[in-house]
CSV table of C-alpha atoms and ligand atoms in Angstrom, one decimal:
chain,number,residue,atom,x,y,z
A,1,MET,CA,0.0,0.0,0.0
A,2,SER,CA,1.4,3.4,-0.9
A,3,ARG,CA,1.4,6.3,1.5
A,4,PHE,CA,-1.1,8.1,-0.8
A,5,LEU,CA,-4.1,5.8,-0.3
A,6,ASN,CA,-6.7,7.4,1.9
A,7,SER,CA,-7.0,5.4,5.1
A,8,ARG,CA,-10.7,4.9,4.5
A,9,TYR,CA,-9.8,2.5,1.7
A,10,SER,CA,-6.9,0.7,3.4
A,11,ALA,CA,-9.0,-2.3,4.4
A,12,LEU,CA,-10.9,-2.6,1.2
A,13,GLU,CA,-11.1,-6.1,-0.1
A,14,PRO,CA,-11.7,-6.0,-3.8
A,15,TYR,CA,-14.0,-8.3,-5.8
A,16,THR,CA,-12.2,-11.4,-7.2
A,17,PRO,CA,-13.1,-11.9,-10.8
A,18,GLY,CA,-13.2,-15.5,-12.2
A,19,GLU,CA,-10.0,-16.6,-13.9
A,20,GLN,CA,-9.6,-15.1,-17.4
A,21,PRO,CA,-6.8,-17.2,-18.9
A,22,LYS,CA,-4.6,-15.5,-21.6
A,23,VAL,CA,-4.6,-18.6,-23.9
A,24,THR,CA,-8.0,-20.2,-24.2
A,25,GLY,CA,-7.2,-22.5,-27.1
A,26,ARG,CA,-6.8,-25.7,-25.2
A,27,LEU,CA,-9.2,-24.7,-22.4
A,28,ILE,CA,-12.9,-25.3,-21.9
A,29,LYS,CA,-13.9,-22.1,-20.1
A,30,LEU,CA,-17.0,-22.6,-18.0
A,31,ASN,CA,-16.2,-20.3,-15.1
A,32,THR,CA,-17.6,-16.8,-15.7
A,33,ASN,CA,-21.0,-17.5,-17.3
A,34,GLU,CA,-20.1,-16.1,-20.7
A,35,ASN,CA,-22.1,-17.1,-23.8
A,36,PRO,CA,-20.5,-19.9,-25.8
A,37,TYR,CA,-21.9,-18.4,-29.0
A,38,PRO,CA,-20.5,-15.3,-30.8
A,39,PRO,CA,-22.3,-12.0,-30.9
A,40,SER,CA,-25.1,-11.6,-33.5
A,41,PRO,CA,-23.8,-11.4,-37.1
A,42,ARG,CA,-25.3,-7.9,-37.2
A,43,VAL,CA,-22.9,-6.8,-34.5
A,44,LEU,CA,-19.9,-8.1,-36.5
A,45,ASP,CA,-21.2,-6.3,-39.6
A,46,VAL,CA,-21.6,-2.9,-38.0
A,47,ILE,CA,-18.1,-2.7,-36.5
A,48,ASN,CA,-16.4,-1.7,-39.8
A,49,ASP,CA,-13.6,0.6,-40.9
A,50,THR,CA,-15.7,3.7,-41.1
A,51,GLU,CA,-16.7,3.2,-37.4
A,52,LEU,CA,-13.2,2.5,-36.4
A,53,GLN,CA,-12.2,5.9,-38.0
A,54,LYS,CA,-14.8,7.6,-35.9
A,55,LEU,CA,-13.0,6.5,-32.7
A,56,LYS,CA,-11.3,9.9,-32.9
A,57,LEU,CA,-14.6,11.3,-31.7
A,58,TYR,CA,-16.2,11.0,-28.3
A,59,SER,CA,-19.2,8.7,-28.0
A,60,ASP,CA,-22.7,9.9,-27.5
A,61,PRO,CA,-22.9,10.6,-23.8
A,62,ALA,CA,-26.7,9.7,-23.8
A,63,ALA,CA,-26.0,6.6,-25.9
A,64,SER,CA,-29.4,7.4,-27.5
A,65,GLU,CA,-29.4,4.7,-30.2
A,66,LEU,CA,-28.8,2.1,-27.6
A,67,THR,CA,-31.4,3.3,-25.0
A,68,GLU,CA,-33.9,3.6,-27.8
A,69,ALA,CA,-33.3,0.0,-28.9
A,70,ILE,CA,-33.6,-1.3,-25.3
A,71,ALA,CA,-36.8,0.8,-24.8
A,72,GLU,CA,-38.3,-0.5,-28.0
A,73,PHE,CA,-37.5,-4.1,-27.1
A,74,TYR,CA,-39.4,-3.8,-23.9
A,75,GLY,CA,-42.2,-1.4,-25.1
A,76,LEU,CA,-41.0,1.4,-22.8
A,77,ARG,CA,-40.0,5.0,-23.1
A,78,GLN,CA,-36.3,5.9,-23.7
A,79,GLU,CA,-36.4,8.0,-20.5
A,80,GLN,CA,-36.9,4.8,-18.5
A,81,VAL,CA,-33.5,3.4,-19.6
A,82,MET,CA,-30.0,4.2,-18.4
A,83,VAL,CA,-26.9,2.5,-19.7
A,84,GLY,CA,-23.6,1.7,-18.0
A,85,ASN,CA,-20.2,0.2,-18.6
A,86,GLY,CA,-21.3,-3.3,-17.7
A,87,SER,CA,-24.1,-3.8,-15.2
A,88,ASP,CA,-21.2,-3.7,-12.6
A,89,GLU,CA,-21.1,0.1,-13.2
A,90,VAL,CA,-24.9,0.4,-13.0
A,91,LEU,CA,-24.9,-1.5,-9.7
A,92,ALA,CA,-22.0,0.7,-8.5
A,93,PHE,CA,-24.2,3.8,-8.9
A,94,ILE,CA,-27.1,2.1,-7.1
A,95,PHE,CA,-24.9,1.2,-4.1
A,96,MET,CA,-23.3,4.6,-4.2
A,97,ALA,CA,-26.4,6.6,-4.0
A,98,LEU,CA,-29.8,5.0,-4.2
A,99,ARG,CA,-29.9,3.9,-0.6
A,100,GLY,CA,-32.5,6.2,0.9
A,101,SER,CA,-31.6,8.2,3.9
A,102,ASN,CA,-30.4,5.5,6.3
A,103,ASP,CA,-27.7,4.0,4.0
A,104,VAL,CA,-28.8,0.4,4.5
A,105,ILE,CA,-28.8,-2.2,1.7
A,106,TYR,CA,-30.3,-5.6,2.1
A,107,TYR,CA,-29.2,-8.5,-0.2
A,108,PRO,CA,-29.2,-12.3,0.0
A,109,GLU,CA,-26.4,-13.8,2.1
A,110,ILE,CA,-25.4,-16.0,-0.9
A,111,SER,CA,-25.5,-13.9,-4.0
A,112,TYR,CA,-23.3,-11.9,-6.3
A,113,SER,CA,-20.1,-11.4,-4.3
A,114,PHE,CA,-19.6,-7.9,-5.6
A,115,TYR,CA,-22.5,-6.5,-3.4
A,116,PRO,CA,-20.5,-6.5,-0.1
A,117,VAL,CA,-17.5,-4.9,-2.0
A,118,TYR,CA,-19.8,-2.0,-3.2
A,119,CYS,CA,-21.1,-1.6,0.4
A,120,ASP,CA,-17.5,-1.4,1.6
A,121,ILE,CA,-16.2,1.1,-1.0
A,122,PHE,CA,-19.3,3.3,-0.8
A,123,GLN,CA,-19.7,3.0,3.0
A,124,ALA,CA,-23.2,1.6,2.9
A,125,ARG,CA,-24.3,-0.8,5.7
A,126,GLY,CA,-24.9,-4.1,3.9
A,127,VAL,CA,-27.3,-6.5,5.6
A,128,LYS,CA,-27.2,-10.1,4.5
A,129,VAL,CA,-30.5,-11.9,4.5
A,130,PRO,CA,-30.0,-15.7,4.8
A,131,LEU,CA,-31.3,-18.1,2.2
A,132,ARG,CA,-33.7,-20.9,3.0
A,133,ASP,CA,-32.3,-24.4,3.6
A,134,ASP,CA,-32.9,-25.3,-0.1
A,135,PHE,CA,-30.9,-22.2,-1.2
A,136,SER,CA,-34.0,-20.4,-2.3
A,137,ILE,CA,-34.7,-16.8,-1.5
A,138,GLY,CA,-37.7,-16.4,0.8
A,139,ALA,CA,-39.7,-13.5,-0.5
A,140,SER,CA,-41.4,-12.8,2.8
A,141,ASP,CA,-37.9,-12.4,4.4
A,142,TYR,CA,-37.8,-9.1,2.5
A,143,PHE,CA,-41.1,-7.6,3.6
A,144,ASN,CA,-41.3,-4.3,5.3
A,145,LEU,CA,-37.5,-3.6,5.6
A,146,ASP,CA,-36.0,-0.2,6.1
A,147,GLY,CA,-33.5,0.2,3.2
A,148,THR,CA,-32.8,-0.5,-0.4
A,149,ILE,CA,-33.2,-4.2,-1.4
A,150,VAL,CA,-31.0,-5.8,-4.0
A,151,ILE,CA,-32.0,-9.3,-5.2
A,152,THR,CA,-30.4,-11.2,-8.0
A,153,ASN,CA,-33.0,-13.1,-10.0
A,154,PRO,CA,-32.2,-15.8,-10.9
A,155,ASN,CA,-29.8,-15.8,-8.1
A,156,ALA,CA,-26.1,-16.5,-8.6
A,157,PRO,CA,-24.4,-18.8,-7.9
A,158,THR,CA,-27.4,-20.9,-7.1
A,159,GLY,CA,-29.4,-20.4,-10.3
A,160,ARG,CA,-32.7,-20.5,-8.5
A,161,ALA,CA,-35.4,-18.0,-9.4
A,162,LEU,CA,-38.2,-16.2,-7.7
A,163,THR,CA,-41.6,-16.0,-9.5
A,164,LEU,CA,-43.0,-12.7,-10.7
A,165,GLU,CA,-45.7,-13.0,-8.0
A,166,GLU,CA,-43.0,-13.3,-5.3
A,167,ILE,CA,-41.2,-10.3,-6.6
A,168,GLU,CA,-44.4,-8.4,-6.7
A,169,SER,CA,-45.1,-9.3,-3.1
A,170,ILE,CA,-41.7,-7.8,-2.1
A,171,LEU,CA,-42.6,-4.6,-4.0
A,172,VAL,CA,-46.0,-4.3,-2.4
A,173,ASN,CA,-44.5,-4.8,1.1
A,174,ASN,CA,-41.8,-2.2,0.6
A,175,GLU,CA,-43.6,0.9,-0.7
A,176,GLU,CA,-41.0,3.2,0.8
A,177,ASN,CA,-37.9,1.2,-0.3
A,178,LEU,CA,-36.2,0.9,-3.6
A,179,VAL,CA,-36.3,-2.8,-4.8
A,180,VAL,CA,-33.5,-3.6,-7.3
A,181,ILE,CA,-33.8,-6.8,-9.3
A,182,ASP,CA,-30.4,-7.8,-10.8
A,183,GLU,CA,-31.5,-9.8,-13.8
A,184,ALA,CA,-28.1,-10.7,-15.3
A,185,TYR,CA,-29.4,-14.2,-16.1
A,186,VAL,CA,-33.1,-13.7,-16.5
A,187,ASP,CA,-33.2,-14.5,-20.2
A,188,PHE,CA,-32.4,-18.2,-19.6
A,189,GLY,CA,-35.8,-19.1,-18.2
A,190,ALA,CA,-37.0,-16.7,-15.4
A,191,ASP,CA,-39.7,-14.0,-15.7
A,192,SER,CA,-38.4,-10.5,-16.0
A,193,ALA,CA,-39.7,-7.9,-13.6
A,194,VAL,CA,-39.5,-5.3,-16.4
A,195,ARG,CA,-43.2,-5.8,-17.0
A,196,LEU,CA,-43.9,-4.4,-13.5
A,197,ILE,CA,-42.0,-1.2,-14.1
A,198,ASP,CA,-45.1,0.9,-14.9
A,199,LYS,CA,-47.0,-0.5,-12.0
A,200,TYR,CA,-44.4,0.1,-9.2
A,201,ASP,CA,-42.3,3.3,-8.8
A,202,ASN,CA,-40.1,1.6,-6.3
A,203,LEU,CA,-38.7,-1.0,-8.8
A,204,LEU,CA,-35.4,-0.8,-10.6
A,205,VAL,CA,-34.4,-3.6,-12.9
A,206,VAL,CA,-30.7,-4.1,-13.9
A,207,GLN,CA,-29.7,-6.2,-16.9
A,208,THR,CA,-26.6,-6.9,-18.9
A,209,PHE,CA,-25.5,-7.7,-22.5
A,210,SER,CA,-22.7,-9.9,-21.1
A,211,LYS,CA,-24.7,-13.2,-20.9
A,212,SER,CA,-27.7,-13.7,-23.2
A,213,ARG,CA,-26.4,-11.2,-25.8
A,214,SER,CA,-22.8,-12.6,-26.0
A,215,LEU,CA,-21.1,-9.2,-25.4
A,216,ALA,CA,-19.3,-9.7,-22.1
A,217,GLY,CA,-16.2,-8.0,-23.5
A,218,ALA,CA,-18.2,-5.0,-24.8
A,219,ARG,CA,-19.1,-4.1,-21.2
A,220,ILE,CA,-22.8,-3.0,-21.6
A,221,GLY,CA,-25.3,-3.0,-18.8
A,222,PHE,CA,-28.5,-1.1,-18.2
A,223,ALA,CA,-31.1,-0.1,-15.7
A,224,ILE,CA,-34.9,0.2,-16.3
A,225,GLY,CA,-37.1,2.1,-13.9
A,226,SER,CA,-39.4,5.1,-13.5
A,227,GLU,CA,-38.3,8.3,-15.3
A,228,GLU,CA,-37.5,9.8,-11.9
A,229,ILE,CA,-35.1,7.0,-10.8
A,230,ILE,CA,-33.5,6.9,-14.3
A,231,ALA,CA,-33.0,10.7,-14.1
A,232,ASP,CA,-31.2,10.1,-10.7
A,233,MET,CA,-29.1,7.4,-12.3
A,234,ASN,CA,-28.1,9.6,-15.2
A,235,LYS,CA,-27.3,12.4,-12.7
A,236,LEU,CA,-24.8,10.0,-11.1
A,237,LYS,CA,-23.4,8.9,-14.4
A,238,PHE,CA,-22.9,12.5,-15.7
A,239,SER,CA,-21.2,13.3,-12.4
A,240,PHE,CA,-18.7,10.4,-12.8
A,241,ASN,CA,-18.1,9.4,-16.4
A,242,PRO,CA,-20.4,10.9,-19.0
A,243,TYR,CA,-18.9,8.9,-21.9
A,244,ASN,CA,-19.1,5.7,-20.0
A,245,LEU,CA,-20.0,3.6,-23.1
A,246,ASN,CA,-17.5,3.7,-26.0
A,247,ARG,CA,-18.7,4.2,-29.6
A,248,LEU,CA,-18.2,0.5,-30.6
A,249,SER,CA,-20.1,-0.8,-27.6
A,250,ILE,CA,-23.0,1.5,-28.3
A,251,LEU,CA,-23.2,0.2,-31.9
A,252,ALA,CA,-22.7,-3.4,-30.9
A,253,GLY,CA,-25.3,-3.2,-28.2
A,254,THR,CA,-27.9,-1.6,-30.5
A,255,GLU,CA,-27.5,-4.3,-33.1
A,256,ALA,CA,-27.6,-7.1,-30.6
A,257,MET,CA,-30.8,-5.7,-29.1
A,258,LYS,CA,-32.5,-5.5,-32.5
A,259,ASP,CA,-31.6,-9.0,-33.5
A,260,VAL,CA,-34.3,-10.7,-31.6
A,261,GLU,CA,-34.2,-13.8,-33.7
A,262,TYR,CA,-30.6,-14.5,-32.9
A,263,PHE,CA,-31.1,-13.7,-29.3
A,264,ASP,CA,-34.0,-16.2,-29.0
A,265,ASP,CA,-32.2,-18.8,-31.0
A,266,THR,CA,-29.0,-18.7,-28.9
A,267,ARG,CA,-30.7,-18.5,-25.5
A,268,ASN,CA,-33.0,-21.4,-26.4
A,269,ARG,CA,-30.0,-23.5,-27.4
A,270,ILE,CA,-28.4,-22.8,-24.0
A,271,ILE,CA,-31.6,-23.7,-22.1
A,272,GLU,CA,-31.8,-26.9,-24.1
A,273,THR,CA,-28.2,-27.8,-23.4
A,274,ARG,CA,-28.7,-27.0,-19.7
A,275,GLU,CA,-31.6,-29.4,-19.4
A,276,ASP,CA,-29.6,-32.2,-21.1
A,277,PHE,CA,-26.6,-31.5,-18.9
A,278,VAL,CA,-28.6,-31.5,-15.7
A,279,LYS,CA,-30.0,-34.9,-16.6
A,280,GLU,CA,-26.5,-36.3,-17.2
A,281,MET,CA,-25.1,-34.8,-14.0
A,282,THR,CA,-28.0,-36.2,-12.0
A,283,GLU,CA,-27.4,-39.6,-13.5
A,284,LEU,CA,-23.8,-39.3,-12.4
A,285,GLY,CA,-25.0,-38.8,-8.8
A,286,PHE,CA,-24.7,-35.0,-8.6
A,287,ASP,CA,-27.2,-32.9,-6.7
A,288,VAL,CA,-28.0,-30.0,-9.1
A,289,LEU,CA,-30.0,-27.1,-8.0
A,290,PRO,CA,-33.0,-26.2,-10.3
A,291,SER,CA,-31.5,-23.5,-12.6
A,292,LYS,CA,-33.1,-20.8,-14.6
A,293,SER,CA,-29.7,-19.5,-15.6
A,294,ASN,CA,-26.9,-20.2,-18.0
A,295,PHE,CA,-25.1,-22.1,-15.2
A,296,VAL,CA,-25.8,-24.8,-12.7
A,297,PHE,CA,-24.7,-25.2,-9.1
A,298,ALA,CA,-23.8,-28.8,-8.4
A,299,SER,CA,-22.3,-31.0,-5.6
A,300,SER,CA,-21.7,-34.7,-5.1
A,301,ASP,CA,-21.2,-36.9,-2.1
A,302,ARG,CA,-18.5,-38.7,-3.9
A,303,ILE,CA,-16.1,-35.8,-4.3
A,304,SER,CA,-15.6,-32.5,-2.6
A,305,GLY,CA,-16.3,-29.3,-4.5
A,306,GLU,CA,-12.6,-28.3,-4.3
A,307,ALA,CA,-11.3,-31.7,-5.4
A,308,TYR,CA,-13.7,-31.8,-8.3
A,309,PHE,CA,-12.8,-28.2,-9.3
A,310,LYS,CA,-9.0,-29.1,-9.3
A,311,ALA,CA,-9.5,-32.4,-11.1
A,312,LEU,CA,-11.4,-30.6,-13.9
A,313,ARG,CA,-8.7,-27.9,-14.0
A,314,GLU,CA,-6.1,-30.6,-14.5
A,315,ARG,CA,-8.1,-31.7,-17.5
A,316,ASN,CA,-8.2,-28.1,-18.9
A,317,ILE,CA,-11.8,-27.5,-17.9
A,318,ILE,CA,-12.3,-24.4,-15.7
A,319,VAL,CA,-15.4,-24.0,-13.6
A,320,ARG,CA,-16.0,-21.7,-10.6
A,321,TYR,CA,-15.3,-22.7,-7.0
A,322,PHE,CA,-16.2,-20.6,-4.0
A,323,ARG,CA,-14.5,-21.1,-0.7
A,324,ASP,CA,-17.3,-19.8,1.5
A,325,ASN,CA,-18.3,-22.3,4.1
A,326,LYS,CA,-22.0,-22.7,3.1
A,327,ILE,CA,-21.2,-23.4,-0.5
A,328,CYS,CA,-17.8,-24.9,-0.6
A,329,ASN,CA,-19.0,-28.3,-1.5
A,330,TYR,CA,-20.5,-27.0,-4.8
A,331,VAL,CA,-19.0,-25.9,-8.1
A,332,ARG,CA,-20.7,-23.5,-10.5
A,333,ILE,CA,-20.6,-24.7,-14.1
A,334,THR,CA,-21.4,-22.3,-17.0
A,335,ILE,CA,-23.5,-23.9,-19.8
A,336,GLY,CA,-21.3,-24.0,-22.9
A,337,THR,CA,-21.9,-25.7,-26.2
A,338,PRO,CA,-23.2,-29.3,-26.2
A,339,GLU,CA,-19.7,-30.5,-27.1
A,340,GLU,CA,-18.2,-28.6,-24.2
A,341,MET,CA,-20.7,-30.1,-21.8
A,342,LYS,CA,-20.0,-33.6,-23.2
A,343,ALA,CA,-16.3,-33.1,-22.6
A,344,LEU,CA,-17.1,-32.1,-19.0
A,345,THR,CA,-19.3,-35.1,-18.3
A,346,ASP,CA,-16.8,-37.4,-19.9
A,347,ALA,CA,-14.1,-35.9,-17.6
A,348,THR,CA,-16.4,-36.2,-14.6
A,349,ARG,CA,-16.9,-39.9,-15.3
A,350,GLU,CA,-13.1,-40.3,-15.4
A,351,ILE,CA,-12.6,-38.3,-12.2
A,352,LEU,CA,-15.2,-40.3,-10.3
A,353,ALA,CA,-13.7,-43.6,-11.6
A,354,ASP,CA,-10.2,-42.5,-10.5
A,355,GLY,CA,-11.4,-41.3,-7.1
B,1,PMP,N1,-24.9,-9.2,-11.7
B,1,PMP,C1,-24.6,-10.5,-11.5
B,1,PMP,C2,-25.5,-11.3,-10.7
B,1,PMP,C3,-23.5,-11.1,-12.2
B,1,PMP,O1,-23.2,-12.4,-12.0
B,1,PMP,C4,-22.7,-10.3,-13.0
B,1,PMP,C5,-21.5,-10.9,-13.7
B,1,PMP,N2,-20.4,-11.2,-13.0
B,1,PMP,C6,-23.0,-9.0,-13.1
B,1,PMP,C7,-24.1,-8.4,-12.4
B,1,PMP,C8,-22.1,-8.0,-13.9
B,1,PMP,O2,-22.1,-8.3,-15.2
B,1,PMP,P1,-21.5,-7.2,-16.2
B,1,PMP,O3,-20.8,-6.2,-15.5
B,1,PMP,O4,-20.7,-8.0,-17.2
B,1,PMP,O5,-22.7,-6.6,-16.9
């Protein structure tokens, strides 16, 4: 630590991203929930020489083309959409400032591990709400709280989802609190709360292009809410980094949003692969939580989470392992192509036979 770091940040424990290996050629990478399919061909078409020349110019600070495409996809007004440099940045603005007057933010005890880091850096008081024994989120555990509520739906790393009725019950029982639904994985089988936006002015939905739209490297996330909340979000953005989306990402995101056919085709393929994979893993004796995401959370009595993670790594397959006590017997496996999942189940058979 240098002598220049303000002491307020000296104990900050940063978020640990999943491994991003430099050479992926020989690796099957199923550790950070990326999409195994490339971005829409329309994205590849639009990033051309002319657009590269235009990189000498700043990007549109309002990212209007993109917010318009998102609004059109959901049948909303552009003023109800704000975009960020990945949904991580969108979430950062929420933890920074949308926490009412008492600075408290509630979120599930087992969830996206960035939330406690944001609480730490922005000095909000994070309150962890335990999951139920089956790793589900109990909607009623969030009724009548006294701060902002952030819920990942489907949750990560469990993959379990709340129904729209359960989310609505949380909204109804928290009229004075902002309820943020982080829908990073919603397109793989859960119901989006976007359709409740015009009904509840205490709802803010956060989504990303990183998963279901194959653009993790473009860093595009967005928030959907009432015009008032979105105006607040934009106020924060324009006070921090007005050109937060680069020109190429605005173009890429716009085309990806418009290519509904490709979006539906690729996400349906992933859902289908997931269902086949769950069946196979269950046959191999794994306990697999019901997943509405592009990943599954699995454990086995025959091998510890850590041993399984390491054995797969030795066979050039990377999955995600978390050391936290309550989930250390599980691994989180991203759904890749059918070929990648077959390589994983073949390797698993070998590992179990060796063990
Ligand atoms: N929310 C959740 C629940 C996530 O798992 C992730 C991905 N790590 C994000 C948000 C952030 O995604 P991105 O910044 O790529 O949009």
